[in-house]
Amino acid sequence: MEEQHISVKGVDQLQLLGWHDSHLRYLEKHFPARIVIRDDAIHLTGEQADVDALKHAVTELLFLLNRNGKLEQKDVETVVDMVKSGEPAISKEMESQPPIVLYTKTGLIRPKTRGQEKYVAAVTKNDIVFAIGPAGTGKTYLAVAFALARLREKAVSRIILTRPAIEAGESLGFLPGDLMEKVDPYLRPLTDALFDMLSAEQLQKYVDRKIIEIVPLGYMRGRTLNDAFVILDEAQNASALQMKMFLTRLGNRSKAIVTGDITQIDLPDRVQSGLVQIQNILKNIEGIAFVYFEKQDVVRHRLVKEIIQAYENFGDSAEEE
């Protein structure tokens, strides 16, 4: 008897196995080997030829799920026919693809630029990562994807998302509602990212159970955040004292990502940005990484890169006058 194992850690198993395990049942019907799903792995047992064929099929299905972000019944049927007819594997393409951060119902999330690839590598190796660069480079979006991936893998038990509630040209006092309703517009980019990756029902369940918390930075004081993935967004608008307060909240088995754009600071003139200061304070500490994005890493509309370049050119010309 032959036994082999295939890791499915971080994979959306509902997509892989199918509704009510329909994909799994189809594989079992066409291959004599036994399939067991346990501990984030697929365990295959049987005669060597049967196990090898089934492993080939599962590998191809993982490739399709990786490439397309979803798996349909026709994909499973095509792969089974391909393996039984002895056609060569197409999954070798996976080796040249950037790593996947998160599988979602609508697709997969992976780095799209060189800067994002460095970001993924830094978060994988370090407990605290500072992501600094212009808008549109995916700093916040990837941070939320990282957090959800770690939650799915049970590497953490909760996610905490926070932002400074700094007024960028508007006045909080004139907004309607209580404090949380007033700061909601400042936290909205975080919830927008979550809505892209989770169903509304799943997100509401996580929020109700405090598995996901979305709070203003000022509410973090006095807390100790154990077993958590913590994201501080728009950190250029955190003061030096707020930055120290945030970083010293981190507890055991926790990770943090701090994102910001130091060209868009909305703090009063005499208040130093904690994100600017921290680059000199923590630059040589093991386990902490700084990743810098450039305008080439912008993944929004193609004009965003040109807009950023135009502002840079305008700033250079203004300084020369």
mmCIF file of C-alpha atoms in Angstrom:
data_model
loop_
_atom_site.group_PDB
_atom_site.id
_atom_site.type_symbol
_atom_site.label_atom_id
_atom_site.label_comp_id
_atom_site.label_asym_id
_atom_site.label_seq_id
_atom_site.Cartn_x
_atom_site.Cartn_y
_atom_site.Cartn_z
ATOM 1 C CA MET A 1 0.000 0.000 0.000
ATOM 2 C CA GLU A 2 1.215 3.479 -0.928
ATOM 3 C CA GLU A 3 0.428 6.622 1.109
ATOM 4 C CA GLN A 4 1.006 10.214 0.003
ATOM 5 C CA HIS A 5 0.032 13.633 1.352
ATOM 6 C CA ILE A 6 -0.811 16.933 -0.366
ATOM 7 C CA SER A 7 -0.875 20.141 1.674
ATOM 8 C CA VAL A 8 -3.968 22.310 1.209
ATOM 9 C CA LYS A 9 -3.069 24.876 3.858
ATOM 10 C CA GLY A 10 -4.680 28.215 3.013
ATOM 11 C CA VAL A 11 -6.754 26.683 0.200
ATOM 12 C CA ASP A 12 -10.488 27.355 0.036
ATOM 13 C CA GLN A 13 -11.533 23.763 0.705
ATOM 14 C CA LEU A 14 -15.168 24.418 -0.184
ATOM 15 C CA GLN A 15 -14.038 25.331 -3.695
ATOM 16 C CA LEU A 16 -11.626 22.406 -3.897
ATOM 17 C CA LEU A 17 -13.975 19.709 -2.572
ATOM 18 C CA GLY A 18 -17.179 21.110 -4.096
ATOM 19 C CA TRP A 19 -20.632 21.708 -2.671
ATOM 20 C CA HIS A 20 -21.454 18.781 -0.360
ATOM 21 C CA ASP A 21 -18.059 17.317 -1.390
ATOM 22 C CA SER A 22 -19.280 16.788 -4.969
ATOM 23 C CA HIS A 23 -15.766 17.155 -6.449
ATOM 24 C CA LEU A 24 -14.372 14.732 -3.880
ATOM 25 C CA ARG A 25 -17.077 12.175 -4.650
ATOM 26 C CA TYR A 26 -16.339 12.439 -8.370
ATOM 27 C CA LEU A 27 -12.653 11.737 -7.762
ATOM 28 C CA GLU A 28 -13.477 8.775 -5.520
ATOM 29 C CA LYS A 29 -15.765 7.392 -8.213
ATOM 30 C CA HIS A 30 -13.045 7.414 -10.878
ATOM 31 C CA PHE A 31 -9.937 6.489 -8.864
ATOM 32 C CA PRO A 32 -9.699 3.412 -6.588
ATOM 33 C CA ALA A 33 -7.382 5.115 -4.063
ATOM 34 C CA ARG A 34 -8.803 6.305 -0.717
ATOM 35 C CA ILE A 35 -8.992 10.056 0.017
ATOM 36 C CA VAL A 36 -9.047 11.523 3.532
ATOM 37 C CA ILE A 37 -8.977 15.257 4.398
ATOM 38 C CA ARG A 38 -7.283 15.916 7.726
ATOM 39 C CA ASP A 39 -5.065 18.614 9.306
ATOM 40 C CA ASP A 40 -4.948 20.896 6.230
ATOM 41 C CA ALA A 41 -3.780 18.001 4.054
ATOM 42 C CA ILE A 42 -5.216 15.475 1.622
ATOM 43 C CA HIS A 43 -4.103 11.938 2.485
ATOM 44 C CA LEU A 44 -4.117 9.384 -0.350
ATOM 45 C CA THR A 45 -3.885 5.642 0.274
ATOM 46 C CA GLY A 46 -3.947 2.704 -2.156
ATOM 47 C CA GLU A 47 -1.955 0.912 -4.819
ATOM 48 C CA GLN A 48 0.948 3.039 -6.032
ATOM 49 C CA ALA A 49 -0.375 3.505 -9.574
ATOM 50 C CA ASP A 50 -3.793 4.578 -8.252
ATOM 51 C CA VAL A 51 -2.296 6.956 -5.683
ATOM 52 C CA ASP A 52 0.010 8.502 -8.288
ATOM 53 C CA ALA A 53 -2.893 9.074 -10.671
ATOM 54 C CA LEU A 54 -5.066 10.590 -7.972
ATOM 55 C CA LYS A 55 -2.241 12.824 -6.769
ATOM 56 C CA HIS A 56 -1.792 14.009 -10.361
ATOM 57 C CA ALA A 57 -5.510 14.860 -10.538
ATOM 58 C CA VAL A 58 -5.549 16.728 -7.215
ATOM 59 C CA THR A 59 -2.424 18.684 -8.224
ATOM 60 C CA GLU A 60 -4.100 19.731 -11.463
ATOM 61 C CA LEU A 61 -7.242 20.802 -9.601
ATOM 62 C CA LEU A 62 -5.155 22.894 -7.195
ATOM 63 C CA PHE A 63 -3.507 24.510 -10.201
ATOM 64 C CA LEU A 64 -6.859 25.429 -11.728
ATOM 65 C CA LEU A 65 -8.134 26.756 -8.413
ATOM 66 C CA ASN A 66 -4.906 28.728 -8.057
ATOM 67 C CA ARG A 67 -5.172 30.174 -11.552
ATOM 68 C CA ASN A 68 -8.911 30.854 -11.714
ATOM 69 C CA GLY A 69 -9.828 31.392 -8.073
ATOM 70 C CA LYS A 70 -12.668 28.888 -8.370
ATOM 71 C CA LEU A 71 -13.319 25.281 -9.383
ATOM 72 C CA GLU A 72 -16.340 24.046 -11.316
ATOM 73 C CA GLN A 73 -17.638 20.538 -12.003
ATOM 74 C CA LYS A 74 -16.553 20.722 -15.630
ATOM 75 C CA ASP A 75 -12.986 21.440 -14.451
ATOM 76 C CA VAL A 76 -13.018 18.265 -12.352
ATOM 77 C CA GLU A 77 -14.360 16.205 -15.257
ATOM 78 C CA THR A 78 -11.722 17.625 -17.625
ATOM 79 C CA VAL A 79 -8.891 16.874 -15.198
ATOM 80 C CA VAL A 80 -10.084 13.298 -14.582
ATOM 81 C CA ASP A 81 -10.276 12.652 -18.350
ATOM 82 C CA MET A 82 -6.830 14.193 -18.831
ATOM 83 C CA VAL A 83 -5.191 12.069 -16.136
ATOM 84 C CA LYS A 84 -6.847 8.850 -17.320
ATOM 85 C CA SER A 85 -5.717 9.466 -20.904
ATOM 86 C CA GLY A 86 -2.129 10.054 -19.769
ATOM 87 C CA GLU A 87 -1.853 13.655 -20.979
ATOM 88 C CA PRO A 88 1.091 15.696 -19.561
ATOM 89 C CA ALA A 89 0.588 17.934 -16.523
ATOM 90 C CA ILE A 90 -0.181 21.615 -17.008
ATOM 91 C CA SER A 91 0.453 22.487 -13.360
ATOM 92 C CA LYS A 92 4.164 23.141 -13.951
ATOM 93 C CA GLU A 93 3.032 26.709 -14.652
ATOM 94 C CA MET A 94 2.448 27.101 -10.897
ATOM 95 C CA GLU A 95 6.184 27.085 -10.237
ATOM 96 C CA SER A 96 6.669 30.391 -12.051
ATOM 97 C CA GLN A 97 3.633 32.119 -10.511
ATOM 98 C CA PRO A 98 3.902 34.576 -7.579
ATOM 99 C CA PRO A 99 2.789 33.138 -4.228
ATOM 100 C CA ILE A 100 -0.898 33.211 -3.349
ATOM 101 C CA VAL A 101 -1.865 35.325 -0.341
ATOM 102 C CA LEU A 102 -5.538 34.345 -0.101
ATOM 103 C CA TYR A 103 -8.164 32.272 -1.907
ATOM 104 C CA THR A 104 -11.563 33.987 -2.041
ATOM 105 C CA LYS A 105 -14.962 33.088 -3.463
ATOM 106 C CA THR A 106 -14.482 35.481 -6.400
ATOM 107 C CA GLY A 107 -10.830 34.799 -7.114
ATOM 108 C CA LEU A 108 -7.368 34.605 -5.636
ATOM 109 C CA ILE A 109 -5.194 37.373 -4.277
ATOM 110 C CA ARG A 110 -1.493 37.388 -5.122
ATOM 111 C CA PRO A 111 1.191 40.043 -5.665
ATOM 112 C CA LYS A 112 1.018 41.813 -9.013
ATOM 113 C CA THR A 113 4.185 43.943 -8.918
ATOM 114 C CA ARG A 114 7.792 43.621 -7.797
ATOM 115 C CA GLY A 115 7.100 45.805 -4.774
ATOM 116 C CA GLN A 116 4.135 43.642 -3.770
ATOM 117 C CA GLU A 117 6.285 40.513 -4.069
ATOM 118 C CA LYS A 118 8.825 42.059 -1.655
ATOM 119 C CA TYR A 119 5.904 42.918 0.641
ATOM 120 C CA VAL A 120 4.646 39.321 0.652
ATOM 121 C CA ALA A 121 8.143 38.007 1.406
ATOM 122 C CA ALA A 122 8.603 40.509 4.248
ATOM 123 C CA VAL A 123 5.282 39.660 5.928
ATOM 124 C CA THR A 124 6.055 35.947 5.651
ATOM 125 C CA LYS A 125 9.403 36.345 7.451
ATOM 126 C CA ASN A 126 8.709 39.114 9.995
ATOM 127 C CA ASP A 127 6.267 39.828 12.831
ATOM 128 C CA ILE A 128 6.067 43.579 12.175
ATOM 129 C CA VAL A 129 6.145 45.064 8.672
ATOM 130 C CA PHE A 130 5.922 48.730 7.678
ATOM 131 C CA ALA A 131 4.567 49.240 4.136
ATOM 132 C CA ILE A 132 5.264 52.772 2.933
ATOM 133 C CA GLY A 133 4.383 54.223 -0.446
ATOM 134 C CA PRO A 134 1.834 56.045 -2.616
ATOM 135 C CA ALA A 135 -1.879 55.388 -2.845
ATOM 136 C CA GLY A 136 -3.046 52.553 -5.045
ATOM 137 C CA THR A 137 -0.120 50.198 -4.467
ATOM 138 C CA GLY A 138 -2.185 47.585 -2.610
ATOM 139 C CA LYS A 139 -0.662 48.142 0.842
ATOM 140 C CA THR A 140 -3.953 47.989 2.735
ATOM 141 C CA TYR A 141 -5.660 45.456 0.484
ATOM 142 C CA LEU A 142 -2.843 42.927 0.772
ATOM 143 C CA ALA A 143 -2.570 43.537 4.521
ATOM 144 C CA VAL A 144 -6.235 42.583 4.959
ATOM 145 C CA ALA A 145 -5.709 39.525 2.735
ATOM 146 C CA PHE A 146 -2.737 38.477 4.880
ATOM 147 C CA ALA A 147 -4.814 38.850 8.028
ATOM 148 C CA LEU A 148 -7.681 36.744 6.674
ATOM 149 C CA ALA A 149 -5.256 34.070 5.448
ATOM 150 C CA ARG A 150 -3.678 33.790 8.918
ATOM 151 C CA LEU A 151 -7.146 33.648 10.478
ATOM 152 C CA ARG A 152 -8.191 30.885 8.084
ATOM 153 C CA GLU A 153 -5.003 28.952 8.884
ATOM 154 C CA LYS A 154 -5.759 29.413 12.623
ATOM 155 C CA ALA A 155 -2.366 31.075 13.085
ATOM 156 C CA VAL A 156 -4.276 33.882 14.878
ATOM 157 C CA SER A 157 -7.715 33.946 16.499
ATOM 158 C CA ARG A 158 -8.711 37.531 15.670
ATOM 159 C CA ILE A 159 -8.039 40.494 13.391
ATOM 160 C CA ILE A 160 -7.871 44.100 14.570
ATOM 161 C CA LEU A 161 -7.985 46.915 12.015
ATOM 162 C CA THR A 162 -7.355 50.483 13.058
ATOM 163 C CA ARG A 163 -6.753 53.970 11.638
ATOM 164 C CA PRO A 164 -6.131 57.407 13.109
ATOM 165 C CA ALA A 165 -9.333 59.477 12.913
ATOM 166 C CA ILE A 166 -7.594 62.545 11.483
ATOM 167 C CA GLU A 167 -9.568 65.145 9.604
ATOM 168 C CA ALA A 168 -8.256 65.525 6.033
ATOM 169 C CA GLY A 169 -9.871 68.811 5.175
ATOM 170 C CA GLU A 170 -13.238 67.955 6.694
ATOM 171 C CA SER A 171 -14.582 68.425 10.191
ATOM 172 C CA LEU A 172 -15.719 65.464 12.262
ATOM 173 C CA GLY A 173 -17.879 67.730 14.351
ATOM 174 C CA PHE A 174 -20.254 68.409 11.477
ATOM 175 C CA LEU A 175 -20.792 64.750 10.644
ATOM 176 C CA PRO A 176 -24.059 63.216 11.962
ATOM 177 C CA GLY A 177 -24.302 60.362 14.447
ATOM 178 C CA ASP A 178 -22.347 59.106 17.435
ATOM 179 C CA LEU A 179 -18.548 58.799 17.580
ATOM 180 C CA MET A 180 -18.338 55.453 15.743
ATOM 181 C CA GLU A 181 -20.634 56.768 13.002
ATOM 182 C CA LYS A 182 -18.477 59.875 12.724
ATOM 183 C CA VAL A 183 -15.247 57.902 12.269
ATOM 184 C CA ASP A 184 -16.809 55.305 9.953
ATOM 185 C CA PRO A 185 -15.737 57.192 6.780
ATOM 186 C CA TYR A 186 -12.102 56.998 7.985
ATOM 187 C CA LEU A 187 -12.345 53.239 8.513
ATOM 188 C CA ARG A 188 -14.284 52.548 5.303
ATOM 189 C CA PRO A 189 -11.260 51.536 3.143
ATOM 190 C CA LEU A 190 -10.666 48.680 5.575
ATOM 191 C CA THR A 191 -14.271 47.496 5.439
ATOM 192 C CA ASP A 192 -14.264 47.834 1.631
ATOM 193 C CA ALA A 193 -11.324 45.412 1.458
ATOM 194 C CA LEU A 194 -13.121 42.985 3.767
ATOM 195 C CA PHE A 195 -16.292 43.099 1.649
ATOM 196 C CA ASP A 196 -14.185 42.159 -1.395
ATOM 197 C CA MET A 197 -12.891 39.052 0.369
ATOM 198 C CA LEU A 198 -15.801 37.894 2.536
ATOM 199 C CA SER A 199 -19.536 37.562 2.079
ATOM 200 C CA ALA A 200 -21.633 40.117 3.956
ATOM 201 C CA GLU A 201 -22.984 37.350 6.207
ATOM 202 C CA GLN A 202 -19.523 36.021 7.066
ATOM 203 C CA LEU A 203 -18.164 39.485 7.771
ATOM 204 C CA GLN A 204 -21.119 40.296 10.031
ATOM 205 C CA LYS A 205 -20.603 37.021 11.913
ATOM 206 C CA TYR A 206 -16.921 37.821 12.463
ATOM 207 C CA VAL A 207 -17.718 41.348 13.654
ATOM 208 C CA ASP A 208 -20.501 40.176 15.986
ATOM 209 C CA ARG A 209 -18.177 37.621 17.576
ATOM 210 C CA LYS A 210 -15.314 40.133 17.865
ATOM 211 C CA ILE A 211 -13.176 37.956 15.613
ATOM 212 C CA ILE A 212 -12.757 41.085 13.481
ATOM 213 C CA GLU A 213 -12.598 44.479 15.187
ATOM 214 C CA ILE A 214 -12.475 47.776 13.292
ATOM 215 C CA VAL A 215 -11.674 50.609 15.688
ATOM 216 C CA PRO A 216 -10.159 54.109 15.736
ATOM 217 C CA LEU A 217 -6.527 54.206 16.861
ATOM 218 C CA GLY A 218 -7.411 56.127 20.012
ATOM 219 C CA TYR A 219 -9.384 53.124 21.275
ATOM 220 C CA MET A 220 -6.232 50.951 21.311
ATOM 221 C CA ARG A 221 -4.711 52.544 24.413
ATOM 222 C CA GLY A 222 -4.332 50.201 27.378
ATOM 223 C CA ARG A 223 -4.978 46.989 25.430
ATOM 224 C CA THR A 224 -2.713 43.945 25.053
ATOM 225 C CA LEU A 225 -3.292 42.199 21.747
ATOM 226 C CA ASN A 226 -2.462 38.490 22.014
ATOM 227 C CA ASP A 227 -2.981 35.938 19.245
ATOM 228 C CA ALA A 228 -3.993 38.687 16.815
ATOM 229 C CA PHE A 229 -3.198 40.060 13.387
ATOM 230 C CA VAL A 230 -3.197 43.847 13.762
ATOM 231 C CA ILE A 231 -3.234 46.405 10.935
ATOM 232 C CA LEU A 232 -2.602 50.111 11.393
ATOM 233 C CA ASP A 233 -3.650 51.878 8.201
ATOM 234 C CA GLU A 234 -2.933 55.501 7.201
ATOM 235 C CA ALA A 235 -0.151 55.478 9.791
ATOM 236 C CA GLN A 236 1.376 58.699 8.458
ATOM 237 C CA ASN A 237 -1.394 60.406 10.450
ATOM 238 C CA ALA A 238 -0.418 58.763 13.726
ATOM 239 C CA SER A 239 1.666 60.985 16.006
ATOM 240 C CA ALA A 240 4.968 59.730 17.408
ATOM 241 C CA LEU A 241 3.262 58.981 20.746
ATOM 242 C CA GLN A 242 0.394 57.157 19.043
ATOM 243 C CA MET A 243 2.835 55.050 17.032
ATOM 244 C CA LYS A 244 4.690 54.018 20.186
ATOM 245 C CA MET A 245 1.389 53.267 21.894
ATOM 246 C CA PHE A 246 0.244 51.102 18.984
ATOM 247 C CA LEU A 247 3.460 49.104 18.638
ATOM 248 C CA THR A 248 3.637 48.372 22.356
ATOM 249 C CA ARG A 249 0.125 46.826 22.269
ATOM 250 C CA LEU A 250 1.431 43.770 20.413
ATOM 251 C CA GLY A 251 1.220 40.601 22.509
ATOM 252 C CA ASN A 252 2.235 36.970 22.178
ATOM 253 C CA ARG A 253 1.599 35.111 18.902
ATOM 254 C CA SER A 254 0.689 38.358 17.146
ATOM 255 C CA LYS A 255 1.731 40.039 13.918
ATOM 256 C CA ALA A 256 1.322 43.632 12.759
ATOM 257 C CA ILE A 257 1.331 45.503 9.461
ATOM 258 C CA VAL A 258 1.616 49.278 9.434
ATOM 259 C CA THR A 259 0.761 51.044 6.177
ATOM 260 C CA GLY A 260 1.032 54.665 5.134
ATOM 261 C CA ASP A 261 1.995 57.304 2.597
ATOM 262 C CA ILE A 262 4.414 59.855 4.043
ATOM 263 C CA THR A 263 3.628 62.302 1.205
ATOM 264 C CA GLN A 264 0.033 62.679 2.482
ATOM 265 C CA ILE A 265 0.349 63.706 6.125
ATOM 266 C CA ASP A 266 -2.711 65.485 7.556
ATOM 267 C CA LEU A 267 -1.332 66.145 11.056
ATOM 268 C CA PRO A 268 -1.040 69.720 12.351
ATOM 269 C CA ASP A 269 2.236 71.413 11.358
ATOM 270 C CA ARG A 270 3.952 71.007 14.723
ATOM 271 C CA VAL A 271 3.014 67.351 15.229
ATOM 272 C CA GLN A 272 5.593 64.870 13.962
ATOM 273 C CA SER A 273 4.377 61.844 12.032
ATOM 274 C CA GLY A 274 5.094 58.639 13.905
ATOM 275 C CA LEU A 275 5.577 56.814 10.603
ATOM 276 C CA VAL A 276 8.314 59.226 9.542
ATOM 277 C CA GLN A 277 10.088 59.004 12.888
ATOM 278 C CA ILE A 278 9.835 55.232 13.312
ATOM 279 C CA GLN A 279 11.945 54.531 10.220
ATOM 280 C CA ASN A 280 15.046 55.691 12.091
ATOM 281 C CA ILE A 281 14.124 54.160 15.442
ATOM 282 C CA LEU A 282 13.393 50.564 14.372
ATOM 283 C CA LYS A 283 15.439 50.119 11.202
ATOM 284 C CA ASN A 284 17.961 47.655 12.693
ATOM 285 C CA ILE A 285 15.700 45.389 14.775
ATOM 286 C CA GLU A 286 15.436 41.753 13.706
ATOM 287 C CA GLY A 287 11.849 40.670 13.035
ATOM 288 C CA ILE A 288 10.849 44.132 11.801
ATOM 289 C CA ALA A 289 10.911 44.995 8.092
ATOM 290 C CA PHE A 290 10.319 48.130 6.039
ATOM 291 C CA VAL A 291 8.972 47.781 2.496
ATOM 292 C CA TYR A 292 8.895 50.799 0.198
ATOM 293 C CA PHE A 293 6.528 51.019 -2.766
ATOM 294 C CA GLU A 294 7.090 53.161 -5.851
ATOM 295 C CA LYS A 295 4.637 54.595 -8.350
ATOM 296 C CA GLN A 296 5.459 51.588 -10.584
ATOM 297 C CA ASP A 297 3.637 49.449 -8.012
ATOM 298 C CA VAL A 298 0.305 51.236 -8.457
ATOM 299 C CA VAL A 299 -2.371 48.698 -9.400
ATOM 300 C CA ARG A 300 -5.348 51.040 -9.731
ATOM 301 C CA HIS A 301 -6.415 52.815 -12.919
ATOM 302 C CA ARG A 302 -3.462 53.408 -15.278
ATOM 303 C CA LEU A 303 -3.853 57.186 -14.843
ATOM 304 C CA VAL A 304 -3.072 56.978 -11.116
ATOM 305 C CA LYS A 305 0.628 56.437 -11.869
ATOM 306 C CA GLU A 306 0.637 59.481 -14.142
ATOM 307 C CA ILE A 307 -1.191 61.563 -11.537
ATOM 308 C CA ILE A 308 1.415 60.659 -8.904
ATOM 309 C CA GLN A 309 4.212 61.503 -11.346
ATOM 310 C CA ALA A 310 2.550 64.825 -12.214
ATOM 311 C CA TYR A 311 2.362 65.795 -8.533
ATOM 312 C CA GLU A 312 6.030 64.843 -8.067
ATOM 313 C CA ASN A 313 6.996 66.978 -11.054
ATOM 314 C CA PHE A 314 4.910 69.874 -9.760
ATOM 315 C CA GLY A 315 6.582 69.626 -6.355
ATOM 316 C CA ASP A 316 10.051 69.610 -7.900
ATOM 317 C CA SER A 317 9.283 72.674 -10.012
ATOM 318 C CA ALA A 318 7.761 74.540 -7.049
ATOM 319 C CA GLU A 319 10.915 73.956 -4.988
ATOM 320 C CA GLU A 320 13.092 75.361 -7.767
ATOM 321 C CA GLU A 321 11.124 78.623 -7.957
#
